[in-house]
Amino acid sequence: MSTPNTPDLMQKIVSLCKRRGFVFQSSEIYGGLKSAYDYGPLGAELKRNLMTEWWKDMVHARENVVGIDASIIMHPRVWEASGHLSGFSDPLVDCKVCKERFRADKAPRAEAGQALTLTYADKGAAKVAEELIAKQFGVTLTRDGKDLKGAVAGDRGYVCPVCGSPFLSDERQFNLMFKSSIGPVDPLGAVAAAIEAGTLGGLTGRELRSAIEEITKPTAVYLRPETAQAMFVQFLNVQQSMSMKVPFGIAQMGKSFRNEITVEHFIFRSCEFEQMEMEFFCEPGTDDEWMDFWCKARMEWWQRYANEPGKFRFRAHDKSELAHYAKGCFDIEYDYPWGWGELEGIANRTDYDLKKHAQYSGAKIDYFDPTTQKRFVPYVIEPAAGATRGLLVYLIDAYHEEEVNGEIRVVLRFHPRLAPIKVAVLPLVKKEGMPEIARDLVNAFLKRGINAKYDEQHAIGKRYRRHDEIGTPFCLTVDGESAADGTVTLRDRDTMEQRRISIANAVDEIEALLRA
Ligand code: ATP
């Protein structure tokens, strides 16, 4: 019996994450911080393993890809050139009935004139909404329990994602970048000084805002909202220092920050998250081929570690969704408990970014191909994945419940290379030399770089369940025969099968299983 893919599954995963040390709410004892999460001891291992696998596959295994680790705070002109400062903003709308604030581009679609049903938490809430709509908009709806009927969609093409109402505010832009300041000058001090000097007197609200923006501009810096820009900005340095020949890629993984309006579904969308991105520079004309190549490679990578590869799919962006500079974009989507959603975007960004940075910085950014003697600005294919979102995907994929001897066994079926702990070594009892043999085995694993844990607390069955629940793929049990015949029991997490293996070969054997 595996667990059905329902919203209820998310509650189980969130609770397991807290109970077993994968993910905690940030600053929980202070009431938590909206959409900020801390990765606990097991979550930190899982995230590290996932990102290491990505790095090994994208950088180490490819001669034509190199990695960088750039700073999170970059020159503010970078964000002007990339369009983030003016354009990295979402169209934001408020529902005038239920007060939900949401992104217009993510809201449920509704054709103009389409009949709508508005739904509220209970009959009482529906009555309040009915009265508000009648009073504020002069529209009379009919109430049927929690539902209100008789409204029709307007021509903006979407409705409130929570109650389904078409009674919405205008769209407003909202900058997603976190702003800070750098250097010894206190920007608020500079504003206060300007007020004191009277230079801000008599200005309208809008003028005042832009005057203050001008004053704070020299010290303003931003936390990067994506890792990608550093790869464009360092294109020349990387290409020249490493003598890279186009086609080649620059990869980076690390933190990104977006002041998201709607944070949702646990770590799916948070304000601080991690990305794994690669910019692949190729000759114009070869870009379609490379786009195909990277789409296949990336899909194959996600599926490689999954129990259910059928829950990943491609979704091509239609023309209306494409960024104006992008030639094409495919999302790799996953079937989350709440439906299909993005996990990675693979975009053909053309030569837009390199040209923009050349224009804004004044640097000459192009490539001379010594073989063809051609000079050109490379096109870029960008596979941009979420690391923390990927972690959530593999938690969902791994979570299974099954009935064993009348009890529910919860097991995280992580791919062994992702599992936080690879092997648990368990002395059957805490005497007769068993703990010593077990500790020696743990040390042998650690020496080989395999994360092993010694565990002697509680009955053996309970220990197996505990390791099932955190996804430890292998348990080795040291028992009364171990000292005499030099063997231990190897228990497989998924099949629960047990077999005896020799202590002398245990590390080699587990290492081979991890490599498989
Ligand atoms: P979405 O449509 O979900 O907002 P996006 O198209 O804005 O995502 P990109 O800018 O393409 O996302 O970023 C690449 C990847 O980074 C996404 O596919 C996703 O996995 C991850 N990502 C983006 N925003 C967030 C976030 N706020 N929290 C967690 N992961 C994110």
Coordinates of C-alpha atoms and ligand atoms in Angstrom, one line a residue:
M1 CA 0.0 0.0 0.0
S2 CA 1.5 3.3 -0.9
T3 CA 0.2 6.7 0.2
P4 CA -2.3 8.3 -2.2
N5 CA -1.1 11.7 -3.6
T6 CA -3.5 13.9 -1.7
P7 CA -3.1 17.2 0.1
D8 CA -3.3 15.1 3.3
L9 CA 0.1 13.7 2.3
M10 CA 1.6 17.2 2.7
Q11 CA 0.5 17.3 6.3
K12 CA 2.1 14.0 7.0
I13 CA 5.4 15.1 5.3
V14 CA 5.5 18.4 7.1
S15 CA 5.0 16.6 10.4
L16 CA 7.6 14.0 9.7
C17 CA 10.1 16.7 8.6
K18 CA 9.7 18.3 12.0
R19 CA 9.6 15.2 14.1
R20 CA 12.6 13.6 12.5
G21 CA 14.8 16.7 12.0
F22 CA 14.5 17.3 8.2
V23 CA 12.9 20.8 8.1
F24 CA 11.9 23.2 10.9
Q25 CA 10.0 26.5 10.8
S26 CA 12.6 29.2 11.1
S27 CA 12.8 31.0 14.5
E28 CA 10.0 28.7 15.7
I29 CA 10.3 29.7 19.4
Y30 CA 9.6 33.3 18.4
G31 CA 6.5 32.3 16.5
G32 CA 8.3 31.6 13.3
L33 CA 9.1 33.8 10.3
K34 CA 6.8 33.7 7.3
S35 CA 8.1 31.3 4.7
A36 CA 11.5 30.8 6.2
Y37 CA 12.7 27.3 7.0
D38 CA 15.7 25.7 8.6
Y39 CA 17.1 22.4 7.4
G40 CA 17.7 20.2 10.4
P41 CA 20.4 17.5 10.8
L42 CA 18.8 15.1 8.3
G43 CA 17.4 17.8 5.9
A44 CA 20.9 19.4 5.7
E45 CA 22.3 16.0 4.7
L46 CA 19.6 15.4 2.2
K47 CA 20.0 18.8 0.6
R48 CA 23.7 18.4 0.5
N49 CA 23.4 15.0 -1.2
L50 CA 21.0 16.2 -3.8
M51 CA 23.2 19.2 -4.6
T52 CA 26.3 17.1 -4.7
E53 CA 24.7 14.7 -7.2
W54 CA 23.7 17.7 -9.4
W55 CA 27.3 19.1 -9.2
K56 CA 28.8 15.7 -10.0
D57 CA 26.5 15.2 -13.0
M58 CA 26.6 18.8 -14.3
V59 CA 30.2 19.7 -13.6
H60 CA 32.5 16.8 -12.8
A61 CA 31.1 14.4 -15.4
R62 CA 31.3 17.0 -18.2
E63 CA 34.5 18.3 -19.7
N64 CA 32.6 21.3 -21.2
V65 CA 31.1 22.6 -18.0
V66 CA 32.9 24.4 -15.1
G67 CA 31.5 25.6 -11.8
I68 CA 31.6 29.0 -10.0
D69 CA 30.6 30.2 -6.6
A70 CA 29.7 33.9 -6.9
S71 CA 28.7 36.4 -4.2
I72 CA 25.1 36.9 -3.4
I73 CA 25.4 40.7 -3.4
M74 CA 26.4 41.9 -6.8
H75 CA 26.9 45.4 -8.4
P76 CA 23.4 47.0 -8.6
R77 CA 24.0 47.7 -12.3
V78 CA 23.8 43.9 -12.8
W79 CA 20.1 44.1 -11.9
E80 CA 19.5 47.1 -14.1
A81 CA 21.0 45.3 -17.0
S82 CA 19.1 42.0 -16.3
G83 CA 15.9 43.9 -16.0
H84 CA 15.2 42.7 -12.5
L85 CA 15.3 46.2 -11.0
S86 CA 12.6 47.5 -13.2
G87 CA 10.9 44.3 -14.3
F88 CA 11.4 41.7 -11.6
S89 CA 8.0 42.3 -10.3
D90 CA 4.8 40.3 -10.2
P91 CA 1.4 41.6 -11.1
L92 CA -0.3 41.6 -7.7
V93 CA -4.1 41.6 -7.1
D94 CA -6.3 41.7 -4.1
C95 CA -9.7 39.9 -3.9
K96 CA -12.1 42.5 -2.7
V97 CA -14.3 39.8 -1.1
C98 CA -12.1 37.4 0.7
K99 CA -9.0 39.8 0.8
E100 CA -6.6 37.2 -0.6
R101 CA -3.6 38.8 -2.2
F102 CA -2.3 36.8 -5.2
R103 CA -0.3 36.8 -8.4
A104 CA -2.4 37.5 -11.4
D105 CA -0.3 35.2 -13.6
K106 CA -0.8 32.3 -11.3
A107 CA -4.5 32.7 -10.7
P108 CA -7.2 30.2 -12.0
R109 CA -8.2 31.1 -15.6
A110 CA -11.8 32.0 -16.4
E111 CA -13.2 33.1 -19.8
A112 CA -15.0 36.4 -20.0
G113 CA -18.7 35.8 -19.4
Q114 CA -18.2 32.4 -17.8
A115 CA -20.6 31.5 -15.0
L116 CA -18.8 31.3 -11.6
T117 CA -19.4 29.7 -8.3
L118 CA -17.9 31.5 -5.4
T119 CA -17.1 29.2 -2.4
Y120 CA -16.5 30.1 1.2
A121 CA -15.5 28.3 4.4
D122 CA -19.0 27.9 5.7
K123 CA -22.6 29.2 5.4
G124 CA -21.9 32.2 7.6
A125 CA -18.9 33.3 5.6
A126 CA -20.9 32.9 2.4
K127 CA -23.7 35.1 3.8
V128 CA -21.1 37.8 4.7
A129 CA -19.7 37.7 1.2
E130 CA -23.1 37.8 -0.4
E131 CA -24.0 41.0 1.5
L132 CA -20.6 42.6 0.8
I133 CA -20.9 41.9 -2.9
A134 CA -24.5 43.3 -3.0
K135 CA -23.5 46.4 -1.1
Q136 CA -20.2 47.2 -2.8
F137 CA -20.8 46.0 -6.3
G138 CA -24.6 46.0 -6.6
V139 CA -24.6 42.4 -7.7
T140 CA -27.2 40.0 -6.3
L141 CA -26.1 36.4 -6.0
T142 CA -28.0 33.3 -4.9
R143 CA -26.7 31.4 -1.9
D144 CA -26.6 27.7 -1.7
G145 CA -24.9 26.6 1.5
K146 CA -21.2 27.7 1.3
D147 CA -21.6 28.6 -2.4
L148 CA -22.7 31.8 -4.1
K149 CA -24.0 31.5 -7.7
G150 CA -24.8 34.0 -10.4
A151 CA -21.5 35.9 -10.8
V152 CA -19.8 36.0 -14.2
A153 CA -16.1 36.3 -15.0
G154 CA -14.8 39.7 -16.3
D155 CA -12.5 40.1 -19.2
R156 CA -9.3 40.0 -17.3
G157 CA -9.2 36.3 -17.7
Y158 CA -8.8 35.0 -14.1
V159 CA -10.5 34.8 -10.7
C160 CA -9.5 34.7 -7.0
P161 CA -7.6 31.5 -6.3
V162 CA -9.3 31.1 -2.9
C163 CA -13.0 32.0 -3.3
G164 CA -13.3 32.2 -7.1
S165 CA -14.6 35.8 -7.1
P166 CA -14.2 38.1 -10.0
F167 CA -14.4 41.2 -7.7
L168 CA -10.7 42.1 -7.8
S169 CA -8.5 45.2 -7.4
D170 CA -6.3 46.5 -10.2
E171 CA -3.0 44.8 -10.8
R172 CA -0.1 46.4 -9.1
Q173 CA 3.6 45.7 -9.6
F174 CA 5.6 44.5 -6.7
N175 CA 9.4 44.2 -6.7
L176 CA 10.6 40.8 -5.6
M177 CA 14.2 41.7 -4.8
F178 CA 15.3 42.2 -1.1
K179 CA 16.9 45.5 -0.8
S180 CA 19.7 46.4 1.6
S181 CA 22.5 48.9 1.8
I182 CA 26.2 48.7 1.8
G183 CA 29.0 50.9 3.1
P184 CA 29.3 53.3 6.1
V185 CA 26.7 55.7 4.9
D186 CA 23.4 55.1 6.7
P187 CA 20.7 55.6 4.0
L188 CA 18.1 56.6 6.6
G189 CA 20.5 59.2 7.9
A190 CA 20.9 60.6 4.4
V191 CA 17.1 60.8 4.1
A192 CA 16.8 62.5 7.5
A193 CA 19.5 65.0 6.5
A194 CA 17.6 65.9 3.3
I195 CA 14.4 66.4 5.3
E196 CA 16.2 68.6 7.8
A197 CA 17.8 70.6 5.0
G198 CA 14.3 71.1 3.6
T199 CA 15.1 69.7 0.1
L200 CA 12.1 67.3 0.2
G201 CA 9.6 70.0 1.1
G202 CA 6.5 70.5 -1.1
L203 CA 6.9 67.2 -3.1
T204 CA 3.9 65.0 -3.9
G205 CA 3.9 61.4 -2.7
R206 CA 5.2 60.0 -6.0
E207 CA 7.9 62.8 -6.3
L208 CA 8.9 62.2 -2.7
R209 CA 9.3 58.5 -3.3
S210 CA 11.6 58.9 -6.3
A211 CA 13.6 61.7 -4.4
I212 CA 14.2 59.3 -1.5
E213 CA 15.1 56.5 -4.0
E214 CA 17.7 58.9 -5.5
I215 CA 19.2 59.6 -2.1
T216 CA 19.4 55.9 -1.1
K217 CA 20.6 54.7 -4.5
P218 CA 24.4 55.1 -4.0
T219 CA 24.3 52.6 -1.1
A220 CA 21.5 50.3 -2.3
V221 CA 22.3 46.7 -3.0
Y222 CA 20.1 43.6 -3.6
L223 CA 20.2 40.0 -2.6
R224 CA 20.3 38.0 -5.8
P225 CA 16.9 36.7 -6.9
E226 CA 18.6 34.0 -9.1
T227 CA 22.1 32.6 -9.4
A228 CA 22.2 33.0 -13.2
Q229 CA 23.4 36.5 -13.6
A230 CA 26.9 35.8 -12.2
M231 CA 27.5 33.3 -15.0
F232 CA 26.8 36.0 -17.6
V233 CA 28.8 38.7 -15.8
Q234 CA 31.8 36.3 -15.4
F235 CA 31.6 34.8 -18.9
L236 CA 34.8 36.4 -20.1
N237 CA 36.8 35.7 -16.9
V238 CA 35.8 32.0 -16.9
Q239 CA 36.2 31.5 -20.6
Q240 CA 39.7 33.1 -20.6
S241 CA 41.1 31.7 -17.4
M242 CA 40.0 28.1 -18.2
S243 CA 40.6 28.4 -21.9
M244 CA 37.0 27.2 -22.5
K245 CA 35.9 26.7 -26.1
V246 CA 32.3 27.3 -27.1
P247 CA 30.1 25.3 -26.6
F248 CA 30.7 25.2 -22.8
G249 CA 28.7 25.8 -19.7
I250 CA 29.1 27.6 -16.4
A251 CA 27.3 26.1 -13.4
Q252 CA 26.5 27.4 -10.0
M253 CA 24.3 26.4 -7.1
G254 CA 23.4 28.4 -4.0
K255 CA 21.0 30.7 -2.3
S256 CA 18.5 33.0 -4.0
F257 CA 16.1 35.4 -2.4
R258 CA 12.7 36.6 -3.6
N259 CA 10.2 38.5 -1.6
E260 CA 7.4 36.3 -2.9
I261 CA 3.8 37.5 -2.5
T262 CA 2.4 34.1 -2.1
V263 CA 4.5 31.7 -0.2
E264 CA 3.0 28.3 -0.5
H265 CA 3.1 24.6 0.0
F266 CA 5.8 24.4 2.7
I267 CA 9.3 24.8 1.0
F268 CA 7.8 24.7 -2.5
R269 CA 7.8 28.5 -2.7
S270 CA 9.7 30.4 0.0
C271 CA 11.5 33.7 0.2
E272 CA 15.0 32.2 0.7
F273 CA 15.7 29.1 -1.4
E274 CA 18.5 27.3 -3.2
Q275 CA 18.9 27.0 -7.0
M276 CA 21.1 24.8 -9.2
E277 CA 21.6 26.7 -12.5
M278 CA 23.8 26.3 -15.6
E279 CA 24.3 28.7 -18.5
F280 CA 25.4 26.8 -21.6
F281 CA 27.0 29.0 -24.2
C282 CA 26.7 27.8 -27.8
E283 CA 27.0 29.1 -31.3
P284 CA 23.8 30.7 -32.7
G285 CA 22.2 28.1 -35.0
T286 CA 23.2 25.2 -32.7
D287 CA 20.9 26.4 -29.9
D288 CA 17.8 24.3 -30.9
E289 CA 20.0 21.1 -30.8
W290 CA 21.5 22.0 -27.4
M291 CA 18.0 22.9 -26.1
D292 CA 16.9 19.3 -26.9
F293 CA 20.0 17.9 -25.4
W294 CA 19.6 19.7 -22.1
C295 CA 15.9 19.0 -21.8
K296 CA 16.6 15.2 -22.2
A297 CA 19.6 15.3 -19.8
R298 CA 17.7 17.2 -17.1
M299 CA 14.6 15.0 -17.2
E300 CA 16.7 11.9 -17.1
W301 CA 18.6 13.3 -14.1
W302 CA 15.4 14.0 -12.0
Q303 CA 13.9 10.6 -12.9
R304 CA 17.1 8.7 -12.1
Y305 CA 16.6 9.3 -8.3
A306 CA 12.8 8.8 -8.3
N307 CA 10.6 5.9 -7.4
E308 CA 7.9 7.1 -9.7
P309 CA 9.5 8.6 -12.9
G310 CA 6.0 8.9 -14.4
K311 CA 5.3 11.8 -12.1
F312 CA 7.6 14.1 -14.0
R313 CA 6.6 15.7 -17.3
F314 CA 7.5 18.5 -19.7
R315 CA 5.4 21.5 -20.3
A316 CA 6.2 23.8 -23.2
H317 CA 5.6 27.5 -22.5
D318 CA 3.2 29.0 -25.0
K319 CA 4.0 32.3 -26.7
S320 CA 2.1 34.5 -24.1
E321 CA 4.2 33.0 -21.2
L322 CA 7.6 33.4 -22.8
A323 CA 9.9 36.2 -21.6
H324 CA 10.3 38.6 -24.5
Y325 CA 13.9 37.6 -25.2
A326 CA 13.4 33.8 -24.8
K327 CA 13.1 31.7 -27.9
G328 CA 11.6 28.8 -26.1
C329 CA 11.1 27.4 -22.7
F330 CA 10.2 24.0 -21.2
D331 CA 9.3 23.4 -17.6
I332 CA 10.0 20.1 -16.0
E333 CA 6.9 19.7 -13.9
Y334 CA 6.2 17.3 -11.0
D335 CA 2.8 16.0 -9.9
Y336 CA 2.7 17.5 -6.4
P337 CA -0.1 16.5 -4.0
W338 CA -1.9 19.8 -5.1
G339 CA -1.3 19.2 -8.8
W340 CA 1.3 19.7 -11.5
G341 CA 3.8 22.4 -10.8
E342 CA 7.3 23.6 -11.9
L343 CA 10.5 22.0 -10.7
E344 CA 12.9 23.2 -13.3
G345 CA 12.8 25.6 -16.2
I346 CA 14.9 25.1 -19.3
A347 CA 15.1 28.2 -21.5
N348 CA 16.7 29.3 -24.7
R349 CA 17.7 32.8 -23.6
T350 CA 19.4 33.6 -26.9
D351 CA 22.2 36.2 -26.7
Y352 CA 20.0 38.6 -24.7
D353 CA 21.9 38.5 -21.4
L354 CA 25.4 38.8 -22.7
K355 CA 24.4 41.7 -25.0
K356 CA 22.6 43.5 -22.2
H357 CA 25.6 43.2 -19.9
A358 CA 27.9 44.4 -22.7
Q359 CA 25.6 47.4 -23.2
Y360 CA 25.4 48.3 -19.5
S361 CA 29.0 47.6 -18.5
G362 CA 30.7 48.8 -21.7
A363 CA 32.7 45.6 -21.8
K364 CA 33.1 43.8 -25.1
I365 CA 31.5 40.4 -24.5
D366 CA 31.8 38.0 -27.3
Y367 CA 33.7 34.9 -28.4
F368 CA 36.3 34.3 -31.2
D369 CA 36.2 30.7 -32.5
P370 CA 39.8 29.9 -33.5
T371 CA 38.7 27.0 -35.7
T372 CA 36.1 28.7 -37.8
Q373 CA 37.7 32.2 -37.3
K374 CA 34.2 33.5 -36.5
R375 CA 33.5 36.1 -33.8
F376 CA 30.0 35.9 -32.3
V377 CA 27.9 36.5 -29.2
P378 CA 27.0 33.0 -27.9
Y379 CA 23.4 31.9 -27.4
V380 CA 22.5 30.5 -24.0
I381 CA 20.6 27.5 -22.9
E382 CA 19.7 27.7 -19.2
P383 CA 18.5 24.7 -17.2
A384 CA 17.4 26.4 -13.9
A385 CA 16.4 24.1 -11.1
G386 CA 15.3 24.6 -7.6
A387 CA 17.4 22.6 -5.1
T388 CA 15.0 23.1 -2.1
R389 CA 12.0 22.4 -4.4
G390 CA 13.8 19.3 -5.6
L391 CA 14.3 18.2 -2.0
L392 CA 10.5 18.5 -1.5
V393 CA 9.9 16.5 -4.7
Y394 CA 12.1 13.7 -3.4
L395 CA 10.4 13.7 0.0
I396 CA 7.0 13.4 -1.7
D397 CA 8.3 10.7 -4.0
A398 CA 9.9 8.8 -1.1
Y399 CA 7.0 8.9 1.3
H400 CA 5.3 5.5 1.6
E401 CA 3.0 3.9 4.1
E402 CA 2.4 0.1 4.2
E403 CA 0.8 -2.3 6.4
V404 CA 3.2 -4.8 8.0
N405 CA 1.9 -7.3 10.6
G406 CA -1.2 -5.2 11.3
E407 CA 0.8 -2.0 11.8
I408 CA 1.5 1.0 9.5
R409 CA 5.1 1.2 8.5
V410 CA 6.2 4.7 7.3
V411 CA 9.2 4.5 5.0
L412 CA 11.1 7.1 3.1
R413 CA 12.3 5.3 0.0
F414 CA 15.1 7.7 -0.9
H415 CA 17.5 6.8 -3.5
P416 CA 20.5 5.5 -1.5
R417 CA 22.7 8.3 -2.8
L418 CA 20.2 10.9 -1.5
A419 CA 19.6 9.2 1.8
P420 CA 20.9 11.3 4.8
I421 CA 22.3 8.3 6.6
K422 CA 23.5 5.4 4.4
V423 CA 23.9 2.7 6.9
A424 CA 22.9 2.2 10.6
V425 CA 24.9 -0.2 12.6
L426 CA 22.9 -1.7 15.4
P427 CA 24.1 -4.0 18.2
L428 CA 21.3 -6.4 19.1
V429 CA 22.0 -5.9 22.8
K430 CA 24.3 -3.5 24.6
K431 CA 26.6 -6.3 25.9
E432 CA 28.6 -9.4 25.0
G433 CA 31.0 -7.3 22.9
M434 CA 28.3 -6.3 20.3
P435 CA 28.7 -2.6 20.9
E436 CA 32.4 -2.8 20.3
I437 CA 32.0 -4.7 17.0
A438 CA 29.4 -2.2 15.9
R439 CA 31.5 0.9 16.7
D440 CA 34.4 -0.6 14.8
L441 CA 32.2 -1.1 11.8
V442 CA 30.9 2.5 12.0
N443 CA 34.4 3.8 12.1
A444 CA 35.3 1.7 9.1
F445 CA 32.4 3.3 7.1
L446 CA 33.3 6.8 8.2
K447 CA 36.9 6.3 7.1
R448 CA 35.6 5.4 3.7
G449 CA 33.5 8.6 3.6
I450 CA 30.1 6.8 4.1
N451 CA 27.8 8.4 6.6
A452 CA 27.1 5.6 9.1
K453 CA 25.4 5.9 12.5
Y454 CA 25.7 3.8 15.6
D455 CA 22.3 3.2 17.2
E456 CA 21.7 1.1 20.3
Q457 CA 18.5 2.8 21.7
H458 CA 15.3 0.7 22.0
A459 CA 14.3 -2.8 20.7
I460 CA 15.7 -3.8 17.3
G461 CA 12.3 -3.7 15.6
K462 CA 11.8 -0.1 16.8
R463 CA 15.2 0.8 15.5
Y464 CA 14.4 -0.6 12.1
R465 CA 11.2 1.4 12.0
R466 CA 13.1 4.6 13.0
H467 CA 15.6 4.2 10.2
D468 CA 12.8 3.3 7.7
E469 CA 11.1 6.6 8.6
I470 CA 14.3 8.6 7.9
G471 CA 15.1 6.6 4.7
T472 CA 18.3 4.8 5.9
P473 CA 18.6 2.2 3.1
F474 CA 20.7 -0.3 5.0
C475 CA 20.9 -1.6 8.6
L476 CA 23.6 -3.9 9.8
T477 CA 22.8 -5.8 13.0
V478 CA 25.5 -7.2 15.2
D479 CA 24.2 -10.2 17.1
G480 CA 25.4 -13.1 19.3
E481 CA 27.0 -14.9 16.3
S482 CA 28.9 -12.0 14.9
A483 CA 31.9 -12.4 17.2
A484 CA 32.1 -16.1 16.5
D485 CA 31.5 -16.2 12.7
G486 CA 32.5 -12.7 11.7
T487 CA 29.1 -11.9 10.1
V488 CA 26.3 -9.4 10.6
T489 CA 22.7 -9.2 9.3
L490 CA 22.2 -6.8 6.4
R491 CA 18.6 -5.5 6.3
D492 CA 17.2 -3.8 3.2
R493 CA 14.9 -0.9 3.9
D494 CA 12.5 -1.4 1.0
T495 CA 12.1 -5.2 0.9
M496 CA 12.9 -5.7 4.6
E497 CA 14.8 -8.8 3.6
Q498 CA 17.7 -9.8 5.7
R499 CA 20.8 -11.8 4.8
R500 CA 24.1 -12.4 6.5
I501 CA 27.2 -10.8 5.2
S502 CA 30.8 -10.9 6.4
I503 CA 32.0 -8.1 8.6
A504 CA 35.3 -7.9 6.6
N505 CA 33.4 -7.2 3.4
A506 CA 30.6 -5.0 4.8
V507 CA 32.1 -1.7 3.8
D508 CA 32.9 -2.9 0.3
E509 CA 29.4 -4.4 -0.1
I510 CA 27.5 -1.3 1.1
E511 CA 29.7 0.9 -1.0
A512 CA 28.9 -1.2 -4.1
L513 CA 25.2 -1.0 -3.3
L514 CA 25.4 2.8 -3.0
R515 CA 27.1 3.1 -6.3
A516 CA 24.5 0.9 -8.1
Ligands
ATP1 P1 7.6 29.8 -10.4 O1 6.8 29.9 -11.7 O2 7.3 28.5 -9.6 O3 7.5 31.1 -9.6 P2 9.9 30.7 -11.7 O4 9.5 30.4 -13.1 O5 9.8 32.1 -11.2 O6 9.1 29.7 -10.7 P3 12.7 30.4 -12.2 O7 13.0 31.8 -12.1 O8 12.7 29.8 -13.5 O9 11.3 30.1 -11.4 O10 13.7 29.6 -11.2 C1 14.2 28.3 -11.5 C2 13.7 27.4 -10.4 O11 14.0 27.9 -9.1 C3 12.2 27.0 -10.4 O12 11.9 26.0 -11.3 C4 12.0 26.5 -9.0 O13 12.4 25.2 -8.9 C5 13.0 27.4 -8.2 N1 12.3 28.5 -7.5 C6 11.9 29.7 -8.0 N2 11.3 30.5 -7.1 C7 11.3 29.7 -6.0 C8 10.9 30.0 -4.6 N3 10.3 31.1 -4.3 N4 11.0 29.0 -3.7 C9 11.6 27.8 -4.0 N5 12.1 27.5 -5.2 C10 12.0 28.5 -6.2

